[in-house]
mmCIF file of C-alpha atoms in Angstrom:
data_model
loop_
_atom_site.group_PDB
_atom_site.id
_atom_site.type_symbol
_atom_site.label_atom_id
_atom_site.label_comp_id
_atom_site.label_asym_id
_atom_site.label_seq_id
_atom_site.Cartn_x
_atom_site.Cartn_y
_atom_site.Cartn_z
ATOM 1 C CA UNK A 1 0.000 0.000 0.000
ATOM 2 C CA UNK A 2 3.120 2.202 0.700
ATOM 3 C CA UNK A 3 4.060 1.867 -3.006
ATOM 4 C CA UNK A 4 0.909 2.471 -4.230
ATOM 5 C CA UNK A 5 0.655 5.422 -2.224
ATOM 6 C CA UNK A 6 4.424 6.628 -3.407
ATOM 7 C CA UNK A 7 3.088 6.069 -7.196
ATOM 8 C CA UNK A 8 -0.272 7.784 -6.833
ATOM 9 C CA UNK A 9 2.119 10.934 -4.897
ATOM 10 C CA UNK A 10 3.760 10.890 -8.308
ATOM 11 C CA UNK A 11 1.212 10.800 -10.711
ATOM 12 C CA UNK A 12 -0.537 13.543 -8.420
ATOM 13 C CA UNK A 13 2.733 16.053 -9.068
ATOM 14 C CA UNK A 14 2.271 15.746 -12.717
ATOM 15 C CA UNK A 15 -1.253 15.796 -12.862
ATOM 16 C CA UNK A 16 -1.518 18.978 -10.362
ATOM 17 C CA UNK A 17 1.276 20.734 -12.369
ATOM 18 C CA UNK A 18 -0.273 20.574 -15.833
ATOM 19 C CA UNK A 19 -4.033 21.585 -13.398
ATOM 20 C CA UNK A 20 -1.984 24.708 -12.297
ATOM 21 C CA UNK A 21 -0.852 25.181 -16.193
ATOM 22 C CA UNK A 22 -3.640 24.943 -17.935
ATOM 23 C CA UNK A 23 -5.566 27.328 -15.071
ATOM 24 C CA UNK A 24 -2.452 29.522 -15.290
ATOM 25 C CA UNK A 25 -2.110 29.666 -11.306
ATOM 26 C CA UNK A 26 -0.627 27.022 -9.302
ATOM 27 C CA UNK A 27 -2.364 28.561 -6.622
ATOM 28 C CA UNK A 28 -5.381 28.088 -8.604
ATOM 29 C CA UNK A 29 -4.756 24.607 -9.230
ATOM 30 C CA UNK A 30 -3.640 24.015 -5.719
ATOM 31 C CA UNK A 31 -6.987 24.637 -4.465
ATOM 32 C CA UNK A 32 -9.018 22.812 -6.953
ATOM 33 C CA UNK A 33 -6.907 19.769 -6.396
ATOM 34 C CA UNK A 34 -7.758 20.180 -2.719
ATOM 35 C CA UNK A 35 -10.941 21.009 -3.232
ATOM 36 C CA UNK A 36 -12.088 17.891 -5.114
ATOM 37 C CA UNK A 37 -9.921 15.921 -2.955
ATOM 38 C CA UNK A 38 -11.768 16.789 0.134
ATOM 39 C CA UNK A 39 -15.072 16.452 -1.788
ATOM 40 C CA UNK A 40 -14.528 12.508 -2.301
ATOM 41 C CA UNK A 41 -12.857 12.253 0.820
ATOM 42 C CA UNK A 42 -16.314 13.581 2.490
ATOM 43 C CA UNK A 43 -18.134 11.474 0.311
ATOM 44 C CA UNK A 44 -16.487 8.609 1.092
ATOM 45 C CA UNK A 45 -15.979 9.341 4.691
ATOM 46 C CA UNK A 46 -19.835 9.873 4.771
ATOM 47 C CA UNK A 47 -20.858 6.489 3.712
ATOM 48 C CA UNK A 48 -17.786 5.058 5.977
ATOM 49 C CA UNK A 49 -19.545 6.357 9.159
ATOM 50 C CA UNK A 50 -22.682 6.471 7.756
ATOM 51 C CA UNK A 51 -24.035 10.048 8.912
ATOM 52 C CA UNK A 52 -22.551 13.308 9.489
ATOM 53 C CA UNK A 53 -22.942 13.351 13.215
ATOM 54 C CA UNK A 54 -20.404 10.466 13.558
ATOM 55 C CA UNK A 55 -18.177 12.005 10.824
ATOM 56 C CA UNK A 56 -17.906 15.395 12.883
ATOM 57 C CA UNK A 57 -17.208 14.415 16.701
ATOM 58 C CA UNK A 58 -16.140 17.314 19.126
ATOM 59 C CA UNK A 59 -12.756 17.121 20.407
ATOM 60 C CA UNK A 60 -11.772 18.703 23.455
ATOM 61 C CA UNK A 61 -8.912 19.396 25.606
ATOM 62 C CA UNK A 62 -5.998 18.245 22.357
ATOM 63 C CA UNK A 63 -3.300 19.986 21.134
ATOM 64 C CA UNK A 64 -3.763 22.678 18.537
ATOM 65 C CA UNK A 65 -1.698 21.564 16.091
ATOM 66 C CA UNK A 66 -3.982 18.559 15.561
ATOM 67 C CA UNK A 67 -5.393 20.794 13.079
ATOM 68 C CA UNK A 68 -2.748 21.497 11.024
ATOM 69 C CA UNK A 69 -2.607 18.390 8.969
ATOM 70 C CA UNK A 70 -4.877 19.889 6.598
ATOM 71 C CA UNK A 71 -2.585 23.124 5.814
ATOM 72 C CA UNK A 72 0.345 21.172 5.290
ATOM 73 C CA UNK A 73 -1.474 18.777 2.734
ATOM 74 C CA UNK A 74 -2.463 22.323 1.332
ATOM 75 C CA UNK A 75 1.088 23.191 0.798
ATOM 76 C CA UNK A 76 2.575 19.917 -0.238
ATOM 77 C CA UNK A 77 -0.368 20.469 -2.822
ATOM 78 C CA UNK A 78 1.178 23.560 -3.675
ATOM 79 C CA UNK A 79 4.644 23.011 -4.092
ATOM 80 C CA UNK A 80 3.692 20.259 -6.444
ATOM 81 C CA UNK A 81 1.860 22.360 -8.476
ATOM 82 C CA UNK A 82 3.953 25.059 -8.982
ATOM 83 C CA UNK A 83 7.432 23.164 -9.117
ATOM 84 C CA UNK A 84 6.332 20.559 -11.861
ATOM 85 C CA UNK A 85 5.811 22.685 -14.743
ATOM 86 C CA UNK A 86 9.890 24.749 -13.890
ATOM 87 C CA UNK A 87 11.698 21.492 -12.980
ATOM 88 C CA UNK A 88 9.776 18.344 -13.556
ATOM 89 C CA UNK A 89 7.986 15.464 -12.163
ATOM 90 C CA UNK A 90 10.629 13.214 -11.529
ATOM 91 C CA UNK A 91 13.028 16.175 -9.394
ATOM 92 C CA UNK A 92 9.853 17.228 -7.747
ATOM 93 C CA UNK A 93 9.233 13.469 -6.250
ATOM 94 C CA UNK A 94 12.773 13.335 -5.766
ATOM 95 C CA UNK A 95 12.887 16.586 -3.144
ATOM 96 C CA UNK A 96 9.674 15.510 -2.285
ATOM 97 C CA UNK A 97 11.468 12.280 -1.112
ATOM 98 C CA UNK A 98 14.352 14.079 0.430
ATOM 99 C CA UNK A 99 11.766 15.870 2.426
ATOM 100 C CA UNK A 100 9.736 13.096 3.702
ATOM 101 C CA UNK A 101 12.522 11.292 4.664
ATOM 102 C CA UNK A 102 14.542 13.765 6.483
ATOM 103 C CA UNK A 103 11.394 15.852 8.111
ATOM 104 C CA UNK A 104 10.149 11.813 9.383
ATOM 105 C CA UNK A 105 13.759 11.159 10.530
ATOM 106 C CA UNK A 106 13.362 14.520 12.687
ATOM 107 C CA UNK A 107 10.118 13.453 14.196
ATOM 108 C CA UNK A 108 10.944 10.507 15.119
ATOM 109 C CA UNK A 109 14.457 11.839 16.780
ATOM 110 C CA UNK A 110 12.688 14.556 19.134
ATOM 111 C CA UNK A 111 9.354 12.663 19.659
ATOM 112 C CA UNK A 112 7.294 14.794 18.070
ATOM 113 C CA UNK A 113 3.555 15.195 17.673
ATOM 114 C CA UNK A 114 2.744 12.505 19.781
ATOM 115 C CA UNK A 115 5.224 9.925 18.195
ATOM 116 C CA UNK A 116 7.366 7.777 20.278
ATOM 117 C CA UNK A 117 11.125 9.045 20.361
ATOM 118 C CA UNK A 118 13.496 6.499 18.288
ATOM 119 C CA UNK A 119 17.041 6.966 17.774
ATOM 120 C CA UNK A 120 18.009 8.150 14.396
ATOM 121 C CA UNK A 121 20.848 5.512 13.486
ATOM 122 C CA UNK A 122 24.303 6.774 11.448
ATOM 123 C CA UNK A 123 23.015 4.864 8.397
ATOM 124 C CA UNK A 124 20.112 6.534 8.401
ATOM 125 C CA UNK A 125 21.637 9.968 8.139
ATOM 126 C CA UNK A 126 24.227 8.301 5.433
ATOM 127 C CA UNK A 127 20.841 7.549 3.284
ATOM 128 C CA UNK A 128 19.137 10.488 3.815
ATOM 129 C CA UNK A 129 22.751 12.126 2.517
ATOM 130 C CA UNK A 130 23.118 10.306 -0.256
ATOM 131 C CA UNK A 131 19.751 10.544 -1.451
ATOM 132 C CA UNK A 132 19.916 14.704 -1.138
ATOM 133 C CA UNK A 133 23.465 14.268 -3.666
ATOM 134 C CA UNK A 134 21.324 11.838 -5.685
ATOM 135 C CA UNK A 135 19.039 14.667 -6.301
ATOM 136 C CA UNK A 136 21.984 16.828 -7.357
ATOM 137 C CA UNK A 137 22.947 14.523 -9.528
ATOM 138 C CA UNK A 138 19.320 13.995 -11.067
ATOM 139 C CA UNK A 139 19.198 17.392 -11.243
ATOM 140 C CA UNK A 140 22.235 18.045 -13.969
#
């Protein structure tokens, strides 16, 4: 499912990039993309739990950046769209990548947002490395 996650992440980019082109914004295609995303999200979510009242249950007493899941979906949404059409698909997943693994290595090293600390290993900061040169070198 990871895979077919990471390939669907890449055929987003390129889709979402020629959206932005051909509505000459990527801001404008940033939030259509969202928008229809969240509509058959909803949709689906709605027959999941089967009415709205157990879709929309009050939460009290959490941390506020609970919330903020949606903005940064909203700007990885973004970036894609406006980065595809000046550097490509394939250096977009690439940074994209880079990103991902670097920002989940940091998480996971301070404990953040609720996750349980783990020790980021030497190897893993040797990979994450060599993948930001193998960018570079995509990238000439």
């Amino acid at each position: 499912m990871g895979v077919f996650g990471g390939m669907a992440l890449a055929t987003q980019a390129a889709v979402n990039g020629e959206l932005g082109r051909q509505l000459g914004s990527p801001l404008s295609g940033a939030v259509v993309s969202f928008l229809v995303g969240a509509g058959v999200l909803f949709i689906i979510a709605l027959c999941y739990e089967k009415s709205l009242a157990n879709l929309i249950k009050p939460i009290q007493g959490q941390p506020f950046w609970i919330w903020s899941g949606g903005v940064l979906g909203a700007l990885f949404i973004l970036s894609g769209v406006y980065l595809v059409p000046k550097i490509g698909t394939g250096q977009v997943v690439m940074l994209v990548l880079s990103g991902l693994i670097c920002g989940s290595l940091l998480v996971d090293k301070l404990g953040l947002f609720g996750v349980a600390k783990k020790a980021v290993l030497p190897i893993q900061i040797v990979g994450a490395l060599l993948l930001l040169v193998g960018v570079g070198f995509i990238r000439l």
